[in-house]
Short mmCIF file of C-alpha atoms in Angstrom, two decimals:
data_model
loop_
_atom_site.label_atom_id
_atom_site.label_comp_id
_atom_site.label_asym_id
_atom_site.label_seq_id
_atom_site.Cartn_x
_atom_site.Cartn_y
_atom_site.Cartn_z
CA MET L 1 92.37 88.63 96.24
CA ASN L 2 93.13 92.04 95.86
CA THR L 3 96.88 91.49 94.62
CA PRO L 4 99.47 94.66 94.69
CA GLN L 5 98.91 93.85 90.63
CA THR L 6 95.54 94.12 90.72
CA VAL L 7 95.43 97.27 93.19
CA PHE L 8 98.10 98.49 90.76
CA GLU L 9 96.37 98.06 87.67
CA GLN L 10 92.71 99.38 89.31
CA LEU L 11 94.72 102.72 90.43
CA HIS L 12 96.40 102.78 86.66
CA THR L 13 93.13 102.60 85.06
CA ALA L 14 91.29 104.85 87.29
CA TYR L 15 93.74 107.61 87.98
CA GLN L 16 96.14 107.36 84.77
CA PRO L 17 94.13 110.12 82.68
CA MET L 18 94.00 112.79 85.80
CA VAL L 19 97.66 111.87 85.58
CA MET L 20 98.45 112.50 82.26
CA GLN L 21 96.05 115.65 82.58
CA MET L 22 98.34 117.08 85.34
CA CYS L 23 101.60 116.02 83.80
CA THR L 24 100.54 117.90 80.26
CA GLY L 25 99.35 121.23 82.54
CA PHE L 26 102.68 121.02 84.64
CA VAL L 27 104.98 120.36 81.16
CA LYS L 28 103.42 123.31 79.65
CA GLY L 29 101.46 120.89 76.74
CA ASP L 30 103.95 119.21 76.28
CA ARG L 31 102.61 115.77 75.25
CA ASP L 32 105.73 113.40 74.80
CA ILE L 33 107.39 114.56 78.47
CA ALA L 34 104.41 114.32 80.17
CA ALA L 35 103.92 110.98 79.15
CA ASP L 36 107.32 109.89 80.30
CA LEU L 37 106.36 112.01 83.35
CA SER L 38 103.14 110.49 83.82
CA GLN L 39 104.92 106.50 83.77
CA GLU L 40 107.40 108.48 86.36
CA VAL L 41 104.05 109.08 89.07
CA PHE L 42 102.73 105.42 88.14
CA ILE L 43 106.35 103.95 88.75
CA ASN L 44 106.87 106.08 91.84
CA VAL L 45 103.04 104.22 92.94
CA TRP L 46 104.09 101.45 92.48
CA ASN L 47 107.26 101.70 94.49
CA ALA L 48 105.07 103.45 97.26
CA LEU L 49 102.13 101.08 97.25
CA PRO L 50 103.85 98.82 99.65
CA GLY L 51 103.57 101.28 102.34
CA PHE L 52 99.59 103.10 101.59
CA ARG L 53 98.20 103.03 105.23
CA SER L 54 94.85 104.15 104.00
CA GLU L 55 95.50 107.04 105.92
CA SER L 56 93.93 108.96 103.15
CA SER L 57 92.05 108.16 100.08
CA HIS L 58 93.74 106.56 97.02
CA LYS L 59 92.91 109.35 95.08
CA THR L 60 94.62 112.04 97.86
CA TRP L 61 97.46 109.26 97.62
CA ILE L 62 97.99 109.62 94.27
CA TYR L 63 97.35 113.33 93.98
CA ARG L 64 100.47 113.61 96.21
CA ILE L 65 102.45 111.45 94.50
CA THR L 66 101.98 113.17 91.17
CA VAL L 67 102.39 116.56 92.35
CA ASN L 68 105.54 115.50 94.10
CA THR L 69 106.95 113.63 90.98
CA CYS L 70 106.21 116.62 88.76
CA LEU L 71 108.42 119.04 91.46
CA GLN L 72 111.05 116.22 91.20
CA TYR L 73 111.22 116.79 87.40
CA ILE L 74 112.13 120.22 87.72
CA ARG L 75 115.38 118.84 89.19
CA LYS L 76 115.97 116.17 87.22
CA SER L 77 115.61 118.03 83.71
CA LYS L 78 117.39 120.95 84.98
CA ASN L 79 120.07 120.40 82.33
CA LYS L 80 118.14 119.35 79.32
CA THR L 81 117.36 121.69 76.35
CA ARG L 82 114.14 122.76 77.33
CA LEU L 83 111.31 124.29 74.57
CA PRO L 84 110.76 127.80 75.47
CA LEU L 85 107.38 128.75 75.91
CA GLU L 86 106.82 131.12 73.09
CA HIS L 87 107.93 128.29 70.79
CA ALA L 88 105.44 126.05 72.13
CA GLY L 89 102.80 127.53 69.57
CA THR L 90 101.38 130.94 70.37
CA VAL L 91 98.00 131.39 69.27
CA THR L 92 97.07 135.09 68.19
CA GLU L 93 93.39 134.65 67.43
CA THR L 94 90.83 133.87 69.74
CA PRO L 95 91.05 130.21 70.38
CA ASN L 96 88.00 128.27 68.40
CA THR L 97 88.15 125.01 68.47
CA GLU L 98 87.76 122.78 71.75
CA GLU L 99 91.38 121.80 71.37
CA GLU L 100 92.42 125.21 70.74
CA ARG L 101 90.82 126.51 73.88
CA ALA L 102 92.66 123.44 75.75
CA SER L 103 96.07 124.58 74.38
CA SER L 104 95.43 127.79 75.21
CA LEU L 105 94.22 127.08 79.10
CA MET L 106 97.91 124.67 79.05
CA ARG L 107 99.64 127.26 77.64
CA SER L 108 98.63 130.02 80.21
CA ILE L 109 98.80 127.34 82.93
CA GLY L 110 102.21 126.54 81.94
CA GLN L 111 103.30 130.34 82.90
CA LEU L 112 102.39 130.01 86.49
CA GLU L 113 104.73 129.12 89.02
CA ASN L 114 105.65 125.41 89.82
CA VAL L 115 103.47 125.10 92.96
CA ASP L 116 100.42 127.46 91.63
CA ARG L 117 99.84 125.60 88.63
CA LEU L 118 99.37 122.07 90.50
CA ILE L 119 97.43 123.90 92.99
CA ILE L 120 95.15 125.55 89.98
CA MET L 121 94.95 121.90 88.30
CA MET L 122 93.44 120.52 91.27
CA VAL L 123 91.00 123.04 91.44
CA LEU L 124 90.33 122.77 87.90
CA ASP L 125 90.15 118.78 88.44
CA GLU L 126 87.40 119.71 91.57
CA LEU L 127 88.87 118.15 94.03
CA GLU L 128 87.86 119.68 97.50
CA TYR L 129 89.73 122.37 99.09
CA GLU L 130 90.42 120.00 102.13
CA GLU L 131 91.87 117.12 100.01
CA ILE L 132 94.24 119.96 97.81
CA ALA L 133 95.29 120.96 101.46
CA ARG L 134 96.27 117.46 102.94
CA VAL L 135 97.70 117.01 99.36
CA MET L 136 100.02 119.80 99.68
CA GLY L 137 100.56 120.21 103.21
CA ILE L 138 99.35 123.66 103.69
CA SER L 139 96.20 125.05 105.87
CA GLU L 140 93.04 125.53 104.06
CA ASN L 141 93.31 128.89 104.63
CA ASN L 142 96.59 129.44 103.16
CA LEU L 143 95.21 127.50 100.30
CA ARG L 144 92.01 129.68 99.54
CA VAL L 145 94.38 132.88 99.64
CA LYS L 146 96.73 131.54 96.88
CA ILE L 147 93.57 129.71 95.19
CA HIS L 148 92.24 133.51 94.48
CA ARG L 149 95.27 134.94 93.85
CA ILE L 150 96.07 131.81 91.21
CA LYS L 151 92.88 132.21 89.47
CA LEU L 152 93.00 136.16 89.02
CA ARG L 153 96.50 135.63 87.32
CA LEU L 154 94.96 132.66 85.35
CA LYS L 155 92.58 135.20 83.74
CA THR L 156 94.98 137.61 83.24
CA LEU L 157 97.11 135.45 81.48
CA MET L 158 93.92 134.09 79.49
CA LYS L 159 93.09 137.11 78.47
CA ASP L 160 96.74 138.25 77.17
CA GLY L 161 96.59 134.75 75.08
CA GLU L 162 93.67 135.67 73.38
CA MET Q 1 85.11 135.28 88.25
CA GLU Q 2 82.87 132.15 89.12
CA ASN Q 3 81.53 132.15 85.54
CA GLU Q 4 84.53 132.19 83.66
CA PHE Q 5 86.48 129.76 86.00
CA ASP Q 6 83.83 127.27 85.29
CA ASP Q 7 84.40 127.62 81.71
CA LEU Q 8 87.87 126.68 82.38
CA LYS Q 9 86.67 123.64 84.53
CA SER Q 10 84.56 122.36 81.44
CA ILE Q 11 87.57 123.02 78.75
CA TRP Q 12 89.69 121.19 81.46
CA ARG Q 13 87.12 118.45 81.88
CA SER Q 14 86.72 117.73 78.28
CA ALA Q 15 90.50 117.84 77.34
CA LYS Q 16 90.94 115.22 80.19
CA LYS Q 17 88.72 112.87 77.86
CA ASN Q 18 91.04 113.25 75.13
CA PRO Q 19 94.69 112.31 77.41
CA GLY Q 20 96.27 110.38 74.31
CA HIS Q 21 99.46 108.44 75.07
CA LEU Q 22 97.69 105.24 77.41
CA THR Q 23 100.09 102.80 75.11
CA VAL Q 24 101.93 101.91 78.33
CA SER Q 25 100.05 98.24 79.88
CA THR Q 26 100.23 97.69 83.51
CA ALA Q 27 102.32 94.43 83.24
CA ASP Q 28 105.04 97.09 81.30
CA LEU Q 29 105.03 99.70 83.96
CA ILE Q 30 105.38 97.15 86.70
CA ARG Q 31 108.39 95.55 84.83
CA HIS Q 32 109.90 99.10 84.24
CA ALA Q 33 109.38 100.05 87.77
CA GLU Q 34 111.47 96.86 88.86
CA SER Q 35 113.98 97.30 86.92
CA LYS Q 36 114.68 101.21 87.91
CA LYS Q 37 114.45 99.63 91.33
CA ARG Q 38 117.34 97.34 90.74
CA SER Q 39 119.15 100.16 89.30
CA SER Q 40 118.86 102.27 91.92
CA ILE Q 41 119.89 100.11 94.36
CA VAL Q 42 122.87 99.36 92.05
CA THR Q 43 123.84 102.78 91.84
CA HIS Q 44 123.43 103.36 95.25
CA TYR Q 45 126.03 100.92 96.44
CA ALA Q 46 128.39 101.17 93.26
CA ASN Q 47 129.93 104.36 94.97
CA MET Q 48 130.40 102.43 98.24
CA GLY Q 49 131.55 99.71 96.24
CA VAL Q 50 134.33 101.25 94.69
CA LEU Q 51 135.51 103.23 97.23
CA THR Q 52 136.13 99.89 99.77
CA ALA Q 53 137.61 98.10 96.66
CA VAL Q 54 139.90 101.19 96.57
CA ALA Q 55 140.74 100.56 100.26
CA ILE Q 56 141.21 96.99 100.27
CA MET Q 57 143.22 97.36 97.23
CA LEU Q 58 145.64 100.18 98.97
CA ALA Q 59 145.99 97.82 102.32
CA LEU Q 60 146.53 94.98 100.57
CA ALA Q 61 149.47 96.98 98.38
CA PHE Q 62 150.95 98.51 101.52
CA TYR Q 63 151.20 95.44 103.59
CA PHE Q 64 152.42 92.70 100.48
CA TRP Q 65 154.38 95.46 97.97
CA PHE Q 66 155.36 98.45 99.78
CA PRO Q 67 155.98 97.63 103.29
CA PHE Q 68 157.17 101.10 104.63
CA ARG Q 69 158.51 100.56 108.19
CA GLU Q 70 158.76 104.47 109.56
CA VAL Q 71 156.29 105.99 111.80
CA LEU Q 72 155.80 108.65 109.65
CA SER Q 73 154.50 106.85 106.54
CA ARG Q 74 152.78 104.31 108.39
CA ILE Q 75 150.92 107.73 109.49
CA GLY Q 76 150.61 108.21 106.05
CA ILE Q 77 148.92 105.38 105.11
CA GLY Q 78 146.31 105.55 108.50
CA LEU Q 79 145.37 108.86 106.60
CA MET Q 80 145.15 107.65 103.23
CA ILE Q 81 143.09 104.70 104.27
CA GLY Q 82 141.28 106.03 107.12
CA GLY Q 83 140.06 109.18 104.95
CA LEU Q 84 138.70 106.22 102.50
CA LEU Q 85 136.86 104.85 105.52
CA ILE Q 86 135.43 107.98 106.68
CA ARG Q 87 133.89 108.40 103.13
CA ILE Q 88 132.59 105.19 103.06
CA VAL Q 89 130.94 105.04 106.11
CA ILE Q 90 129.21 108.71 105.26
CA GLU Q 91 127.99 107.08 101.74
CA ALA Q 92 126.07 104.48 103.67
CA TYR Q 93 124.62 106.93 106.07
CA SER Q 94 123.54 109.11 103.18
CA VAL Q 95 121.87 106.38 101.59
CA ARG Q 96 119.85 105.57 105.07
CA LYS Q 97 119.05 109.25 105.17
CA SER Q 98 118.11 109.52 101.11
CA LYS Q 99 115.10 107.23 102.44
CA ILE Q 100 113.49 110.12 104.69
CA VAL Q 101 112.28 111.75 101.42
CA LYS Q 102 108.96 109.86 100.55
CA VAL Q 103 107.15 110.79 97.09
CA SER Q 104 103.65 109.95 98.81
CA ASP Q 105 104.33 112.56 101.77
CA THR Q 106 102.50 116.06 101.83
CA THR Q 107 104.32 118.50 99.43
CA ALA Q 108 105.30 120.34 102.31
CA GLU Q 109 106.91 117.75 104.02
CA ALA Q 110 108.70 116.06 100.94
CA THR Q 111 109.70 119.82 100.38
CA GLU Q 112 111.25 119.84 104.30
CA ASN Q 113 112.61 116.62 103.91
CA THR Q 114 114.51 117.26 100.84
CA ILE Q 115 116.09 120.50 101.88
CA ALA Q 116 117.26 118.43 105.17
CA PHE Q 117 118.95 115.64 102.88
CA LEU Q 118 120.51 118.40 100.00
CA GLU Q 119 121.97 120.20 103.12
CA PHE Q 120 123.68 116.77 104.17
CA ARG Q 121 124.90 116.38 100.89
CA LYS Q 122 125.96 119.70 100.63
CA LYS Q 123 128.54 119.28 103.93
CA VAL Q 124 129.45 116.19 102.44
CA ASN Q 125 130.10 116.84 99.19
CA GLY Q 126 131.64 120.41 99.91
CA PRO Q 127 134.17 120.40 103.64
CA VAL Q 128 134.04 116.77 104.56
CA THR Q 129 135.20 115.62 101.17
CA TYR Q 130 137.52 118.50 100.79
CA GLY Q 131 138.43 117.44 103.83
CA ILE Q 132 138.99 113.84 103.23
CA VAL Q 133 140.82 114.26 99.89
CA GLY Q 134 143.30 116.96 102.15
CA LEU Q 135 144.09 114.06 104.12
CA TYR Q 136 144.62 111.69 101.47
CA ILE Q 137 147.15 114.33 99.79
CA VAL Q 138 148.83 114.75 103.00
CA GLY Q 139 149.10 111.13 103.46
CA PHE Q 140 150.48 110.34 100.18
CA TYR Q 141 152.93 112.94 100.21
CA VAL Q 142 154.24 111.98 103.85
CA LEU Q 143 155.29 108.46 102.68
CA SER Q 144 157.44 110.16 99.57
CA PRO Q 145 160.73 110.75 102.40
CA GLU Q 146 161.10 106.79 103.10
CA TRP Q 147 159.68 106.24 99.56
CA SER Q 148 162.76 108.16 97.87
CA ARG Q 149 164.78 105.31 99.07
CA TYR Q 150 163.23 102.75 97.23
CA ILE Q 151 162.84 104.63 93.54
CA SER Q 152 165.24 107.32 91.42
CA THR Q 153 164.37 111.09 92.24
CA SER Q 154 163.29 111.20 89.22
CA ALA Q 155 160.58 108.90 89.39
CA LEU Q 156 159.47 110.40 92.69
CA VAL Q 157 159.16 113.55 91.43
CA LEU Q 158 157.17 112.13 88.21
CA THR Q 159 154.87 110.18 91.10
CA ASP Q 160 154.31 113.45 93.16
CA VAL Q 161 153.75 115.45 90.36
CA GLY Q 162 151.51 113.03 88.57
CA PHE Q 163 149.57 112.76 91.92
CA LEU Q 164 149.27 116.78 92.30
CA PHE Q 165 147.53 116.26 88.93
CA GLY Q 166 145.10 113.81 90.01
CA ALA Q 167 144.30 115.72 93.46
CA ILE Q 168 143.74 119.06 90.85
CA GLY Q 169 141.19 116.69 88.89
CA MET Q 170 139.95 115.28 92.09
CA THR Q 171 139.15 119.17 93.64
CA TRP Q 172 137.47 120.12 89.88
CA LEU Q 173 135.29 116.63 90.39
CA ILE Q 174 133.84 117.54 93.83
CA ARG Q 175 133.05 121.45 92.78
CA GLY Q 176 131.03 120.36 89.74
CA GLY Q 177 129.23 118.06 92.37
CA ILE Q 178 128.88 120.79 95.06
CA ARG Q 179 127.04 123.51 92.38
CA GLN Q 180 125.16 120.62 91.04
CA GLU Q 181 123.69 120.41 94.70
CA MET Q 182 123.30 124.18 95.53
CA GLU Q 183 121.22 123.93 92.36
CA ASP Q 184 118.83 121.49 93.59
CA LEU Q 185 118.78 123.13 96.76
CA GLN Q 186 117.80 126.65 95.47
CA ILE Q 187 114.91 124.91 93.25
CA VAL Q 188 113.54 123.40 96.23
CA ALA Q 189 114.02 126.49 98.71
CA ASP Q 190 111.97 128.30 95.85
CA ILE Q 191 109.17 125.36 96.03
CA LYS Q 192 109.24 126.10 99.83
CA ASN Q 193 108.94 130.09 99.12
CA GLN Q 194 106.29 128.95 96.85
CA LEU Q 195 103.94 126.92 99.33
CA ARG Q 196 104.57 129.83 102.02
CA ASN Q 197 103.85 132.57 100.45
CA ASP Q 198 100.34 134.17 101.14
CA SER Q 199 100.21 132.47 104.38
#
């Protein structure tokens, strides 16, 4: 029988890497804050689980909770001291290792606007545009225009970071 | 550009394989979620509880220890306790209204609902609270004429001046609350603008 605990365990196991990755990108690569934020996402998942009505897939539903929790984090963290982006470790040479390339990508994503950051991470996660539009609650056309602009901006940021 | 973006996707995929910090167990998360839910309920109702306790204590005090007789004094008591009761009702409504913000809604819906809630809080923490504090202050000072018959002038002056400082402190706290709500509102309005851009 699928108890709420079993369903939650399955969701946690299946989506934890995705959630952690989105949170890491959102908090500009800070893995400690990302771990806390990722926990907050799953606490929200547990609390919202009784209200899940199968109108969307579990995947879309968890993306929604992740995006909204990340956006709520901006308000919750506004009074905390934040590490300025330039102190997060700037790579001056061309990133070589996989880890350096990943952290260069995270830093570039971190320079985008909050909503753009979340959208591009879902694109990188290869979520269908239709699904991303359903997560964000905006039209697919609006989303396509946004994604085009964000990709151009990200390309510039990646070049500047090299 | 698509090829370059495919490279980024591949970097993203590789990074995902090494997410780190996977130490929290599901059981611990559930325990943490349940305890957070409990403390959130307590926080929600604590404010109302404190206000209710103050209203009851005032009512008892005015009934048993300081039974004012004059009409003006009774109006004062009505203003003080009535203001508190209005605030308690508003707090209860606010707890109910906060439930419209659902973290599993689309970002656009959650943003709209958060703005509606924060706009409501801004009103509650602004004009409504100032109004209630105003009623409380007026209510307190109209007790002074009858009060002056039972205590010395110096004690009356001391009480009235002390109350004035309390009122100033309260106003300062309210202003802090409004500033906080305004900052939150600005953040959510920015998110709404970011969602609207390009449409």
